[in-house]
Amino acid sequence: MNLLERPRRLRQSESIRLLVREVTIDPSKLILPLFVCEGKGIEKKNAHLPQLFTYSTDKLMVFLKSIEDAEIGTFLLFGVSDKKDSKGSEALNSDSALCHAIAEIRGKYPKAIVATDLALDPYTDHGHDGLYKNGEILNDETVEVLCQMALLHAKYGAQILAPSDMMDGRVGAIRNALDANSYKNAAILSYTAKYASCFYGPFRDTLASKVIGDKLAYQMDPSNRREAERELELDISESADIVMVKPASHYLDIISDFRDRSLVPVAAYHVSGEAAMLELGAKNGLFDRKRAIQEVTTSIFRAGADLIATYFAVELSRWGKQ
Ligand code: PBG
């Protein structure tokens, strides 16, 4: 055969494949989610996803010491609390384990970036991300609480605030609140396109969050692609510093759209249910665990994510160093 084009020339050895590889997993682009509860000596693993653990602050610091070799640069913190009420009052407790964890991580690891999730669902007895009255989520009232939450976390040292609630107008309101209170340098990572997905199950178990009804009146319909662009436009106009798509592996089209249509970094959250599926498949011998995790993570980067929040951040980073 007289072929001019032979793409296989560039696949013939590991060295040449590495040379032309388009996407590599860079550990500095991985964000590790962390869950913090009140108390001492507490360490709880999610039954389906062992990487989703809840620690009291003392145990969290021991854990962080044990993963120093992985050199994770950014942590996304969530509060886990059994103090739940209709208003999610605990979200504004200025003496919470979460607040202390932010300060401790900042103190112990001065180079680390601490991001915090802003939403009320860890603290509400109805399980919703916002204030809930007569079967309705109150948008503007919720935004006010989120602003307070952002200020509290910024005061303790969080450099990135990540609203995950999907209320309208929250990015702009949080930006104004931060700026008016001398936190001009605190960045906003907005969960811009957050879908009403069924893949949040393990996360909600960890939070002991039981939702009354569903979150369809604020999270996005998984059928909608153009609507994500609208959310993107709005968040950028409200000055989001980073825009996030969530979930990740089933929303690669949205990630790709965001990459094409924005000049700010695009993040993706490989969520608990997506991660747990990989664990279950590997446990049942359907595929090799490490290869599956690397392949899915690579796909999310390939689609256009600049950064990924993933429960596999530590392992991915260690594998990269091998
Ligand atoms: C809610 C929130 C959720 C996640 C992050 N923030 C769940 C939800 O919207 O019900 C999910 C993360 C995961 O599943 O790993 N504020």
Tab-separated table of C-alpha atoms and ligand atoms in Angstrom:
chain	number	residue	atom	x	y	z
A	1	MET	CA	0.000	0.000	0.000
A	2	ASN	CA	1.184	3.444	-0.794
A	3	LEU	CA	-0.287	5.439	2.052
A	4	LEU	CA	0.824	9.003	2.641
A	5	GLU	CA	-1.057	9.458	5.885
A	6	ARG	CA	-0.165	6.941	8.588
A	7	PRO	CA	-1.478	8.229	11.962
A	8	ARG	CA	-0.065	5.092	13.569
A	9	ARG	CA	3.478	6.533	13.178
A	10	LEU	CA	2.707	8.614	16.225
A	11	ARG	CA	1.411	5.656	18.220
A	12	GLN	CA	4.267	3.217	17.844
A	13	SER	CA	6.010	3.635	21.192
A	14	GLU	CA	5.223	4.950	24.642
A	15	SER	CA	7.754	7.753	24.125
A	16	ILE	CA	6.171	9.041	20.947
A	17	ARG	CA	2.681	8.667	22.396
A	18	LEU	CA	3.746	10.786	25.342
A	19	LEU	CA	5.263	13.343	22.983
A	20	VAL	CA	2.001	13.893	21.129
A	21	ARG	CA	-0.408	13.419	24.044
A	22	GLU	CA	-2.906	16.275	24.055
A	23	VAL	CA	-4.149	16.045	27.633
A	24	THR	CA	-2.284	15.101	30.766
A	25	ILE	CA	-3.615	15.123	34.294
A	26	ASP	CA	-1.871	17.933	36.109
A	27	PRO	CA	-2.296	17.570	39.902
A	28	SER	CA	-2.207	21.353	40.322
A	29	LYS	CA	-5.568	21.448	38.517
A	30	LEU	CA	-7.296	19.099	40.952
A	31	ILE	CA	-9.489	20.209	43.838
A	32	LEU	CA	-10.145	17.853	46.730
A	33	PRO	CA	-13.566	18.080	48.439
A	34	LEU	CA	-13.372	17.834	52.251
A	35	PHE	CA	-16.180	17.397	54.771
A	36	VAL	CA	-15.927	18.784	58.279
A	37	CYS	CA	-18.128	18.052	61.290
A	38	GLU	CA	-18.259	19.196	64.920
A	39	GLY	CA	-16.603	17.221	67.690
A	40	LYS	CA	-13.304	15.468	68.213
A	41	GLY	CA	-11.821	12.216	67.007
A	42	ILE	CA	-14.528	11.726	64.403
A	43	GLU	CA	-13.809	9.947	61.154
A	44	LYS	CA	-16.671	8.582	59.025
A	45	LYS	CA	-16.435	7.047	55.585
A	46	ASN	CA	-19.232	7.031	53.055
A	47	ALA	CA	-20.377	3.431	52.543
A	48	HIS	CA	-20.184	3.610	48.753
A	49	LEU	CA	-17.360	6.045	48.271
A	50	PRO	CA	-14.546	5.684	50.805
A	51	GLN	CA	-12.865	8.879	49.543
A	52	LEU	CA	-15.852	10.839	50.757
A	53	PHE	CA	-15.048	11.043	54.445
A	54	THR	CA	-16.229	13.334	57.176
A	55	TYR	CA	-13.701	14.445	59.775
A	56	SER	CA	-13.800	16.546	62.871
A	57	THR	CA	-11.188	19.297	62.571
A	58	ASP	CA	-8.515	17.447	64.587
A	59	LYS	CA	-8.807	14.344	62.387
A	60	LEU	CA	-8.915	16.475	59.266
A	61	MET	CA	-5.530	17.931	60.105
A	62	VAL	CA	-4.114	14.415	60.655
A	63	PHE	CA	-5.525	13.393	57.279
A	64	LEU	CA	-4.043	16.430	55.536
A	65	LYS	CA	-0.648	15.562	57.013
A	66	SER	CA	-0.985	12.032	55.614
A	67	ILE	CA	-1.568	13.317	52.070
A	68	GLU	CA	1.119	16.011	51.992
A	69	ASP	CA	3.076	13.925	49.469
A	70	ALA	CA	0.187	14.308	46.978
A	71	GLU	CA	0.686	18.095	47.013
A	72	ILE	CA	-2.980	18.945	46.573
A	73	GLY	CA	-3.131	22.708	46.201
A	74	THR	CA	-6.843	23.410	46.593
A	75	PHE	CA	-9.487	22.113	48.967
A	76	LEU	CA	-13.235	22.569	48.695
A	77	LEU	CA	-14.757	22.506	52.163
A	78	PHE	CA	-18.273	21.492	53.145
A	79	GLY	CA	-19.830	21.584	56.590
A	80	VAL	CA	-21.603	18.496	57.892
A	81	SER	CA	-23.950	19.129	60.759
A	82	ASP	CA	-26.713	17.477	62.741
A	83	LYS	CA	-27.913	20.896	63.866
A	84	LYS	CA	-30.608	21.346	61.258
A	85	ASP	CA	-33.572	23.729	61.260
A	86	SER	CA	-35.859	25.310	58.689
A	87	LYS	CA	-33.585	28.340	58.209
A	88	GLY	CA	-30.287	26.508	58.178
A	89	SER	CA	-29.169	28.782	61.042
A	90	GLU	CA	-26.010	26.781	61.623
A	91	ALA	CA	-24.673	28.073	58.296
A	92	LEU	CA	-24.037	31.403	60.014
A	93	ASN	CA	-22.537	30.031	63.220
A	94	SER	CA	-19.290	31.947	63.525
A	95	ASP	CA	-17.865	29.334	65.873
A	96	SER	CA	-18.477	26.274	63.702
A	97	ALA	CA	-16.068	23.429	62.999
A	98	LEU	CA	-16.067	24.508	59.354
A	99	CYS	CA	-14.893	28.043	60.208
A	100	HIS	CA	-12.143	26.687	62.438
A	101	ALA	CA	-11.087	24.210	59.772
A	102	ILE	CA	-10.704	27.033	57.222
A	103	ALA	CA	-8.470	28.948	59.619
A	104	GLU	CA	-6.436	25.889	60.623
A	105	ILE	CA	-5.745	24.835	57.059
A	106	ARG	CA	-4.736	28.382	56.149
A	107	GLY	CA	-2.466	28.544	59.192
A	108	LYS	CA	-0.808	25.174	58.669
A	109	TYR	CA	-0.580	25.297	54.860
A	110	PRO	CA	0.009	28.915	53.866
A	111	LYS	CA	0.247	28.055	50.178
A	112	ALA	CA	-3.011	26.088	50.077
A	113	ILE	CA	-6.152	27.509	48.539
A	114	VAL	CA	-9.270	27.023	50.620
A	115	ALA	CA	-12.589	27.178	48.803
A	116	THR	CA	-15.905	26.764	50.589
A	117	ASP	CA	-19.270	25.618	49.319
A	118	LEU	CA	-22.044	28.151	49.902
A	119	ALA	CA	-25.519	26.647	50.256
A	120	LEU	CA	-27.846	25.856	53.119
A	121	ASP	CA	-28.483	22.165	52.523
A	122	PRO	CA	-26.078	20.800	55.158
A	123	TYR	CA	-28.023	22.814	57.732
A	124	THR	CA	-31.703	22.727	56.711
A	125	ASP	CA	-34.169	20.162	58.042
A	126	HIS	CA	-36.016	20.190	54.685
A	127	GLY	CA	-32.772	19.485	52.815
A	128	HIS	CA	-33.049	22.398	50.394
A	129	ASP	CA	-30.202	24.710	49.467
A	130	GLY	CA	-32.207	27.804	50.305
A	131	LEU	CA	-34.912	29.159	52.581
A	132	TYR	CA	-38.104	27.228	52.016
A	133	LYS	CA	-41.602	28.420	52.737
A	134	ASN	CA	-44.955	26.892	51.782
A	135	GLY	CA	-43.314	24.587	49.296
A	136	GLU	CA	-41.288	27.371	47.677
A	137	ILE	CA	-37.617	28.297	47.709
A	138	LEU	CA	-37.243	31.988	48.469
A	139	ASN	CA	-34.676	33.387	46.055
A	140	ASP	CA	-33.799	36.860	47.294
A	141	GLU	CA	-33.976	35.992	50.993
A	142	THR	CA	-31.647	33.043	50.372
A	143	VAL	CA	-29.171	35.258	48.526
A	144	GLU	CA	-28.950	37.485	51.602
A	145	VAL	CA	-28.003	34.526	53.781
A	146	LEU	CA	-25.448	33.326	51.219
A	147	CYS	CA	-23.807	36.760	51.320
A	148	GLN	CA	-23.492	36.469	55.104
A	149	MET	CA	-22.077	32.984	54.727
A	150	ALA	CA	-19.530	34.228	52.175
A	151	LEU	CA	-18.400	37.007	54.519
A	152	LEU	CA	-18.053	34.576	57.413
A	153	HIS	CA	-15.907	32.164	55.402
A	154	ALA	CA	-13.832	35.002	53.952
A	155	LYS	CA	-13.235	36.316	57.468
A	156	TYR	CA	-11.780	32.950	58.463
A	157	GLY	CA	-9.519	32.958	55.416
A	158	ALA	CA	-11.351	31.259	52.554
A	159	GLN	CA	-9.848	32.628	49.320
A	160	ILE	CA	-12.564	31.159	47.082
A	161	LEU	CA	-16.315	31.192	47.720
A	162	ALA	CA	-18.326	28.647	45.772
A	163	PRO	CA	-22.102	29.196	45.708
A	164	SER	CA	-23.788	25.885	44.799
A	165	ASP	CA	-27.382	26.916	45.419
A	166	MET	CA	-28.463	28.100	41.927
A	167	MET	CA	-30.388	31.132	43.195
A	168	ASP	CA	-30.686	33.945	40.641
A	169	GLY	CA	-28.407	36.917	41.171
A	170	ARG	CA	-26.278	35.378	43.880
A	171	VAL	CA	-22.906	35.863	42.205
A	172	GLY	CA	-23.350	39.617	41.845
A	173	ALA	CA	-24.739	39.965	45.359
A	174	ILE	CA	-21.888	37.970	46.896
A	175	ARG	CA	-19.347	40.014	44.888
A	176	ASN	CA	-20.843	43.248	46.205
A	177	ALA	CA	-20.917	41.969	49.772
A	178	LEU	CA	-17.280	40.842	49.589
A	179	ASP	CA	-16.144	44.115	48.037
A	180	ALA	CA	-18.029	46.209	50.563
A	181	ASN	CA	-16.297	44.357	53.384
A	182	SER	CA	-12.672	44.526	52.257
A	183	TYR	CA	-12.590	41.079	50.678
A	184	LYS	CA	-11.903	42.342	47.172
A	185	ASN	CA	-9.397	39.567	46.632
A	186	ALA	CA	-11.721	36.722	47.549
A	187	ALA	CA	-12.679	34.952	44.321
A	188	ILE	CA	-16.030	33.472	43.343
A	189	LEU	CA	-16.184	29.997	41.852
A	190	SER	CA	-19.769	29.772	40.737
A	191	TYR	CA	-21.606	26.516	40.246
A	192	THR	CA	-22.881	28.079	37.033
A	193	ALA	CA	-24.550	25.078	35.407
A	194	LYS	CA	-25.602	22.824	38.206
A	195	TYR	CA	-28.063	20.221	37.077
A	196	ALA	CA	-30.826	18.535	39.077
A	197	SER	CA	-28.927	15.285	38.815
A	198	CYS	CA	-29.550	11.898	40.398
A	199	PHE	CA	-25.807	11.515	40.931
A	200	TYR	CA	-25.593	13.408	44.220
A	201	GLY	CA	-26.781	10.443	46.305
A	202	PRO	CA	-23.635	9.527	48.257
A	203	PHE	CA	-23.007	13.217	49.022
A	204	ARG	CA	-26.510	13.660	50.439
A	205	ASP	CA	-26.045	10.517	52.559
A	206	THR	CA	-22.865	11.986	53.992
A	207	LEU	CA	-24.682	15.217	54.819
A	208	ALA	CA	-27.646	13.218	56.199
A	209	SER	CA	-29.659	15.500	53.945
A	210	LYS	CA	-33.148	14.307	53.112
A	211	VAL	CA	-34.786	16.563	50.575
A	212	ILE	CA	-38.498	17.226	50.794
A	213	GLY	CA	-39.617	16.919	47.187
A	214	ASP	CA	-36.851	17.721	44.725
A	215	LYS	CA	-34.561	20.555	43.649
A	216	LEU	CA	-36.017	21.020	40.168
A	217	ALA	CA	-37.278	24.531	40.904
A	218	TYR	CA	-33.703	25.820	41.139
A	219	GLN	CA	-31.197	23.292	39.774
A	220	MET	CA	-31.178	22.943	35.994
A	221	ASP	CA	-33.100	20.463	33.891
A	222	PRO	CA	-30.613	17.846	32.575
A	223	SER	CA	-32.238	18.223	29.146
A	224	ASN	CA	-31.107	21.810	28.685
A	225	ARG	CA	-27.932	22.895	26.949
A	226	ARG	CA	-28.682	26.428	25.768
A	227	GLU	CA	-29.978	27.375	29.179
A	228	ALA	CA	-26.480	26.665	30.528
A	229	GLU	CA	-25.155	29.315	28.157
A	230	ARG	CA	-27.631	31.762	29.597
A	231	GLU	CA	-26.448	30.968	33.112
A	232	LEU	CA	-22.870	31.366	31.888
A	233	GLU	CA	-23.587	34.790	30.444
A	234	LEU	CA	-25.258	35.894	33.651
A	235	ASP	CA	-22.513	34.634	35.944
A	236	ILE	CA	-19.834	36.301	33.847
A	237	SER	CA	-21.779	39.549	33.804
A	238	GLU	CA	-22.014	39.267	37.601
A	239	SER	CA	-18.200	38.809	37.633
A	240	ALA	CA	-17.746	35.146	38.505
A	241	ASP	CA	-14.013	34.387	38.529
A	242	ILE	CA	-14.395	30.680	37.718
A	243	VAL	CA	-17.451	28.965	36.261
A	244	MET	CA	-18.290	25.380	37.074
A	245	VAL	CA	-20.283	22.615	35.439
A	246	LYS	CA	-21.727	19.878	37.609
A	247	PRO	CA	-21.937	16.890	37.257
A	248	ALA	CA	-18.992	16.426	34.911
A	249	SER	CA	-18.713	13.162	33.027
A	250	HIS	CA	-22.269	13.186	31.657
A	251	TYR	CA	-22.121	16.907	30.877
A	252	LEU	CA	-19.051	17.071	28.657
A	253	ASP	CA	-20.983	19.037	26.012
A	254	ILE	CA	-21.671	21.763	28.553
A	255	ILE	CA	-18.016	21.860	29.617
A	256	SER	CA	-16.998	22.154	25.988
A	257	ASP	CA	-19.504	24.979	25.401
A	258	PHE	CA	-18.205	26.849	28.445
A	259	ARG	CA	-14.640	26.500	27.227
A	260	ASP	CA	-15.600	27.918	23.831
A	261	ARG	CA	-17.714	30.750	25.147
A	262	SER	CA	-15.885	32.172	28.119
A	263	LEU	CA	-12.552	33.659	28.972
A	264	VAL	CA	-12.590	32.675	32.624
A	265	PRO	CA	-11.351	29.281	33.828
A	266	VAL	CA	-13.850	26.451	33.569
A	267	ALA	CA	-14.171	24.001	36.441
A	268	ALA	CA	-16.050	20.714	36.536
A	269	TYR	CA	-17.219	18.720	39.548
A	270	HIS	CA	-16.951	14.955	39.167
A	271	VAL	CA	-19.648	14.289	41.740
A	272	SER	CA	-20.135	11.580	44.339
A	273	GLY	CA	-22.480	9.361	42.307
A	274	GLU	CA	-20.220	9.483	39.268
A	275	ALA	CA	-17.263	8.506	41.435
A	276	ALA	CA	-19.198	5.765	43.242
A	277	MET	CA	-20.184	4.202	39.906
A	278	LEU	CA	-16.510	3.787	39.069
A	279	GLU	CA	-15.845	2.196	42.469
A	280	LEU	CA	-18.741	-0.230	42.073
A	281	GLY	CA	-17.845	-1.153	38.506
A	282	ALA	CA	-14.223	-1.788	39.455
A	283	LYS	CA	-15.233	-3.790	42.529
A	284	ASN	CA	-17.375	-5.988	40.310
A	285	GLY	CA	-14.538	-6.612	37.912
A	286	LEU	CA	-16.031	-4.687	35.000
A	287	PHE	CA	-12.888	-2.645	34.401
A	288	ASP	CA	-9.562	-1.716	35.910
A	289	ARG	CA	-10.131	0.848	38.639
A	290	LYS	CA	-7.083	3.018	38.057
A	291	ARG	CA	-7.535	3.114	34.293
A	292	ALA	CA	-11.228	3.945	34.651
A	293	ILE	CA	-10.560	6.836	37.017
A	294	GLN	CA	-7.770	8.181	34.805
A	295	GLU	CA	-9.827	7.801	31.625
A	296	VAL	CA	-12.867	9.600	33.004
A	297	THR	CA	-10.749	12.392	34.478
A	298	THR	CA	-8.875	12.772	31.194
A	299	SER	CA	-12.200	12.995	29.317
A	300	ILE	CA	-13.323	15.851	31.537
A	301	PHE	CA	-10.085	17.743	30.891
A	302	ARG	CA	-10.260	16.910	27.169
A	303	ALA	CA	-13.774	18.358	26.959
A	304	GLY	CA	-12.350	21.664	28.148
A	305	ALA	CA	-12.236	21.755	31.938
A	306	ASP	CA	-9.314	23.748	33.316
A	307	LEU	CA	-9.816	22.352	36.806
A	308	ILE	CA	-11.675	19.430	38.305
A	309	ALA	CA	-13.099	18.884	41.761
A	310	THR	CA	-12.732	15.159	42.301
A	311	TYR	CA	-12.815	12.654	45.143
A	312	PHE	CA	-9.905	10.918	43.390
A	313	ALA	CA	-7.595	13.956	43.562
A	314	VAL	CA	-5.148	12.329	45.987
A	315	GLU	CA	-4.841	9.098	44.050
A	316	LEU	CA	-4.634	10.830	40.671
A	317	SER	CA	-1.892	13.027	41.976
A	318	ARG	CA	0.066	10.111	43.448
A	319	TRP	CA	-0.307	8.069	40.259
A	320	GLY	CA	1.079	11.026	38.324
A	321	LYS	CA	4.224	10.956	40.445
A	322	GLN	CA	4.862	7.206	39.993
B	1	PBG	C1	-25.588	21.257	47.364
B	1	PBG	C2	-24.472	20.477	46.802
B	1	PBG	C3	-24.617	19.191	46.282
B	1	PBG	C4	-23.327	18.792	45.877
B	1	PBG	C5	-22.441	19.831	46.135
B	1	PBG	N1	-23.184	20.890	46.696
B	1	PBG	C6	-25.785	18.300	46.197
B	1	PBG	C7	-27.082	18.825	45.841
B	1	PBG	O1	-27.199	19.782	45.085
B	1	PBG	O2	-28.061	18.248	46.301
B	1	PBG	C8	-23.050	17.450	45.290
B	1	PBG	C9	-21.666	16.967	45.294
B	1	PBG	C10	-21.512	15.506	45.064
B	1	PBG	O3	-22.466	14.759	44.805
B	1	PBG	O4	-20.350	15.062	45.138
B	1	PBG	N2	-25.372	22.478	47.785
